[in-house]
mmCIF file of C-alpha atoms in Angstrom:
data_model
loop_
_atom_site.group_PDB
_atom_site.id
_atom_site.type_symbol
_atom_site.label_atom_id
_atom_site.label_comp_id
_atom_site.label_asym_id
_atom_site.label_seq_id
_atom_site.Cartn_x
_atom_site.Cartn_y
_atom_site.Cartn_z
ATOM 1 C CA MET A 26 -23.680 68.010 -73.772
ATOM 2 C CA SER A 27 -24.693 64.554 -72.683
ATOM 3 C CA ALA A 28 -28.297 63.604 -72.361
ATOM 4 C CA ARG A 29 -27.710 63.128 -68.597
ATOM 5 C CA SER A 30 -26.316 66.615 -68.126
ATOM 6 C CA ALA A 31 -28.883 68.070 -70.308
ATOM 7 C CA LEU A 32 -31.687 66.320 -68.294
ATOM 8 C CA ASP A 33 -29.833 67.788 -65.003
ATOM 9 C CA ALA A 34 -29.924 71.112 -66.352
ATOM 10 C CA LEU A 35 -33.514 70.730 -67.406
ATOM 11 C CA TYR A 36 -34.538 69.562 -64.053
ATOM 12 C CA ARG A 37 -33.007 72.369 -62.287
ATOM 13 C CA ALA A 38 -34.434 74.980 -64.738
ATOM 14 C CA GLU A 39 -38.026 73.541 -65.022
ATOM 15 C CA MET A 40 -38.715 71.804 -61.723
ATOM 16 C CA LYS A 41 -40.400 74.666 -59.860
ATOM 17 C CA ALA A 42 -42.442 75.519 -63.107
ATOM 18 C CA LEU A 43 -43.851 71.872 -63.081
ATOM 19 C CA TYR A 44 -44.569 71.935 -59.470
ATOM 20 C CA GLY A 45 -46.674 74.993 -60.084
ATOM 21 C CA PHE A 46 -48.236 73.453 -63.287
ATOM 22 C CA LEU A 47 -49.164 70.281 -61.365
ATOM 23 C CA TRP A 48 -50.749 72.277 -58.588
ATOM 24 C CA LYS A 49 -52.812 74.228 -60.932
ATOM 25 C CA LEU A 50 -53.962 70.792 -62.613
ATOM 26 C CA GLY A 51 -55.181 69.759 -59.000
ATOM 27 C CA ALA A 52 -52.193 67.845 -57.690
ATOM 28 C CA THR A 53 -51.879 67.794 -53.914
ATOM 29 C CA GLU A 54 -48.618 68.824 -52.143
ATOM 30 C CA SER A 55 -48.309 65.050 -50.970
ATOM 31 C CA ASP A 56 -48.429 63.697 -54.676
ATOM 32 C CA MET A 57 -46.103 66.444 -55.962
ATOM 33 C CA GLU A 58 -42.788 64.734 -55.654
ATOM 34 C CA ASP A 59 -43.686 61.582 -57.115
ATOM 35 C CA LEU A 60 -45.450 63.143 -60.040
ATOM 36 C CA VAL A 61 -42.318 65.453 -60.872
ATOM 37 C CA HIS A 62 -40.303 62.379 -60.484
ATOM 38 C CA ASP A 63 -42.535 60.373 -63.015
ATOM 39 C CA VAL A 64 -42.341 63.411 -65.330
ATOM 40 C CA PHE A 65 -38.439 63.281 -65.493
ATOM 41 C CA VAL A 66 -38.396 59.670 -65.681
ATOM 42 C CA THR A 67 -40.651 59.715 -68.630
ATOM 43 C CA ALA A 68 -38.506 62.661 -70.142
ATOM 44 C CA ALA A 69 -35.212 60.547 -69.829
ATOM 45 C CA ARG A 70 -36.858 57.605 -71.579
ATOM 46 C CA ARG A 71 -38.224 59.829 -74.361
ATOM 47 C CA TRP A 72 -35.134 62.047 -74.669
ATOM 48 C CA ASP A 73 -34.212 60.684 -77.976
ATOM 49 C CA SER A 74 -37.607 61.925 -79.421
ATOM 50 C CA TYR A 75 -37.222 65.417 -78.057
ATOM 51 C CA ASP A 76 -36.577 68.176 -80.640
ATOM 52 C CA THR A 77 -34.133 70.168 -79.057
ATOM 53 C CA SER A 78 -34.789 73.186 -81.358
ATOM 54 C CA ARG A 79 -38.010 73.717 -79.559
ATOM 55 C CA PRO A 80 -38.586 74.818 -76.012
ATOM 56 C CA ALA A 81 -38.381 72.105 -73.438
ATOM 57 C CA ARG A 82 -41.186 73.408 -70.995
ATOM 58 C CA PRO A 83 -44.145 72.865 -73.340
ATOM 59 C CA TRP A 84 -42.674 69.280 -73.949
ATOM 60 C CA LEU A 85 -42.464 68.700 -70.094
ATOM 61 C CA MET A 86 -45.825 70.190 -69.520
ATOM 62 C CA GLY A 87 -47.432 67.602 -72.045
ATOM 63 C CA ILE A 88 -45.646 64.773 -70.257
ATOM 64 C CA ALA A 89 -46.761 66.228 -66.863
ATOM 65 C CA PHE A 90 -50.457 66.373 -68.170
ATOM 66 C CA ARG A 91 -50.234 62.747 -69.284
ATOM 67 C CA VAL A 92 -48.486 61.639 -65.984
ATOM 68 C CA PHE A 93 -50.972 63.608 -63.796
ATOM 69 C CA SER A 94 -54.003 62.092 -66.002
ATOM 70 C CA ASP A 95 -52.778 58.618 -65.776
ATOM 71 C CA ALA A 96 -52.224 58.954 -62.115
ATOM 72 C CA ARG A 97 -55.691 60.341 -61.551
ATOM 73 C CA ARG A 98 -57.206 57.657 -63.667
ATOM 74 C CA SER A 99 -55.537 54.918 -61.799
ATOM 75 C CA LYS A 100 -56.285 56.727 -58.502
ATOM 76 C CA ARG A 101 -52.761 57.045 -57.328
ATOM 77 C CA VAL A 102 -53.316 60.799 -56.650
ATOM 78 C CA ALA A 103 -55.978 62.288 -54.497
ATOM 79 C CA GLU A 104 -59.263 62.902 -56.360
ATOM 80 C CA PRO A 105 -60.832 66.009 -55.024
ATOM 81 C CA MET A 106 -58.380 68.912 -54.787
ATOM 82 C CA PRO A 107 -58.455 70.496 -51.329
ATOM 83 C CA VAL A 108 -59.785 73.970 -51.169
ATOM 84 C CA ILE A 109 -57.099 76.199 -49.446
ATOM 85 C CA THR A 110 -58.647 77.459 -46.232
ATOM 86 C CA ASP A 111 -55.843 79.060 -44.312
ATOM 87 C CA GLU A 112 -56.745 82.564 -44.044
ATOM 88 C CA ARG A 113 -53.409 83.770 -42.687
ATOM 89 C CA PRO A 114 -51.269 85.566 -45.424
ATOM 90 C CA ALA A 115 -47.865 84.391 -46.065
ATOM 91 C CA PRO A 116 -45.163 86.795 -44.624
ATOM 92 C CA ASP A 117 -44.118 88.085 -48.102
ATOM 93 C CA ASP A 118 -47.737 88.058 -49.624
ATOM 94 C CA SER A 119 -50.214 90.605 -49.472
ATOM 95 C CA VAL A 120 -53.904 89.528 -48.219
ATOM 96 C CA ALA A 121 -55.203 90.226 -51.775
ATOM 97 C CA GLU A 122 -52.663 87.990 -53.479
ATOM 98 C CA GLN A 123 -53.551 85.145 -50.706
ATOM 99 C CA GLN A 124 -57.241 85.581 -51.352
ATOM 100 C CA GLY A 125 -56.926 85.671 -55.242
ATOM 101 C CA ARG A 126 -54.842 82.356 -55.016
ATOM 102 C CA ARG A 127 -57.572 80.816 -52.839
ATOM 103 C CA ILE A 128 -60.384 81.873 -55.226
ATOM 104 C CA LEU A 129 -58.410 80.723 -58.413
ATOM 105 C CA GLN A 130 -57.656 77.299 -56.712
ATOM 106 C CA ALA A 131 -61.276 76.856 -55.849
ATOM 107 C CA ALA A 132 -62.545 77.805 -59.408
ATOM 108 C CA LEU A 133 -59.855 75.440 -60.908
ATOM 109 C CA SER A 134 -60.791 72.596 -58.727
ATOM 110 C CA SER A 135 -64.514 72.903 -60.025
ATOM 111 C CA LEU A 136 -63.350 72.314 -63.747
ATOM 112 C CA PRO A 137 -63.179 68.884 -65.453
ATOM 113 C CA ASP A 138 -59.620 67.851 -66.162
ATOM 114 C CA GLU A 139 -59.285 68.450 -69.914
ATOM 115 C CA ARG A 140 -60.926 71.949 -69.343
ATOM 116 C CA ARG A 141 -58.730 72.835 -66.365
ATOM 117 C CA THR A 142 -55.629 71.691 -68.295
ATOM 118 C CA ALA A 143 -56.399 73.786 -71.420
ATOM 119 C CA PHE A 144 -57.263 76.736 -69.281
ATOM 120 C CA VAL A 145 -54.079 76.450 -67.229
ATOM 121 C CA LEU A 146 -51.780 75.763 -70.253
ATOM 122 C CA HIS A 147 -53.135 78.644 -72.235
ATOM 123 C CA ASP A 148 -54.460 81.312 -69.882
ATOM 124 C CA LEU A 149 -52.048 80.764 -67.018
ATOM 125 C CA GLU A 150 -48.753 79.291 -68.679
ATOM 126 C CA GLY A 151 -48.897 81.230 -71.922
ATOM 127 C CA LEU A 152 -48.825 78.370 -74.341
ATOM 128 C CA SER A 153 -50.576 78.949 -77.726
ATOM 129 C CA VAL A 154 -53.791 77.042 -78.843
ATOM 130 C CA ASN A 155 -51.623 75.057 -81.379
ATOM 131 C CA GLU A 156 -49.369 73.973 -78.498
ATOM 132 C CA VAL A 157 -52.021 73.050 -76.128
ATOM 133 C CA SER A 158 -53.539 71.058 -78.873
ATOM 134 C CA GLU A 159 -50.414 69.302 -79.718
ATOM 135 C CA LEU A 160 -49.750 68.566 -75.981
ATOM 136 C CA MET A 161 -53.378 67.372 -75.324
ATOM 137 C CA ARG A 162 -53.342 65.484 -78.568
ATOM 138 C CA CYS A 163 -56.577 67.024 -79.703
ATOM 139 C CA PRO A 164 -57.766 69.361 -82.669
ATOM 140 C CA ALA A 165 -57.411 72.983 -82.294
ATOM 141 C CA PRO A 166 -61.191 73.621 -82.414
ATOM 142 C CA THR A 167 -61.579 71.270 -79.453
ATOM 143 C CA THR A 168 -59.046 73.189 -77.498
ATOM 144 C CA TYR A 169 -60.895 76.547 -78.271
ATOM 145 C CA SER A 170 -64.115 74.967 -77.080
ATOM 146 C CA ARG A 171 -62.541 73.684 -73.868
ATOM 147 C CA LEU A 172 -61.071 77.114 -73.222
ATOM 148 C CA LYS A 173 -64.337 78.932 -73.845
ATOM 149 C CA LEU A 174 -66.244 76.498 -71.489
ATOM 150 C CA ALA A 175 -63.413 76.763 -69.078
ATOM 151 C CA ARG A 176 -63.410 80.509 -68.975
ATOM 152 C CA GLU A 177 -67.122 80.582 -68.494
ATOM 153 C CA GLU A 178 -67.055 78.080 -65.607
ATOM 154 C CA VAL A 179 -64.020 79.781 -63.853
ATOM 155 C CA ALA A 180 -66.062 83.177 -63.927
ATOM 156 C CA ARG A 181 -69.140 81.375 -62.597
ATOM 157 C CA ALA A 182 -67.132 79.692 -59.908
ATOM 158 C CA VAL A 183 -65.279 82.960 -58.985
ATOM 159 C CA GLN A 184 -68.667 84.641 -58.726
ATOM 160 C CA ARG A 185 -70.262 81.927 -56.511
ATOM 161 C CA TYR A 186 -67.024 81.887 -54.304
ATOM 162 C CA ARG A 187 -67.242 85.695 -53.866
ATOM 163 C CA GLN A 188 -71.131 85.456 -53.095
ATOM 164 C CA GLU A 189 -70.382 82.778 -50.596
ATOM 165 C CA GLU A 190 -67.810 84.762 -48.901
ATOM 166 C CA ALA A 191 -70.044 87.845 -48.870
ATOM 167 C CA ARG A 192 -72.764 85.765 -47.021
ATOM 168 C CA ARG A 193 -70.262 84.495 -44.516
ATOM 169 C CA GLY A 194 -69.199 88.096 -43.888
ATOM 170 C CA GLY A 195 -65.776 87.828 -45.702
ATOM 171 C CA VAL A 196 -64.263 90.094 -48.078
ATOM 172 C CA ALA A 197 -63.970 88.656 -51.520
#
């Protein structure tokens, strides 16, 4: 299989996962297409260094993390992640699922980038601590520390969000 056809297949297989990952990192919908494009341009440039015996998703997520971080640093993407405020449930989603997504998004948006990324990669995407450390180019103890702090901050943010909802008379 040629590099181009392998990249095409990889794009079709992983594009949706990358959109979700970047959204969890805090990318806005308006930035998403450009970011995913940049991820695959970078992947094409680095294709010769990709170890095909390893899964592609963690490799692409590592690229996505760096693309997003670089874009955020250079202010090419929106800084604050908007909190989803639409109360209407999607036709195929239950109200509870919609509310859970809203709470998670609000909690994730309160985290610093490094902690949010470690949390998303490990707790939401299922990568091991060693994979997260490799992708984020940091030692495993740093990843463990980021995860511990992120989990504590997410729990506090969820609790604050629920208290605010209860004060406003909403169900949380």
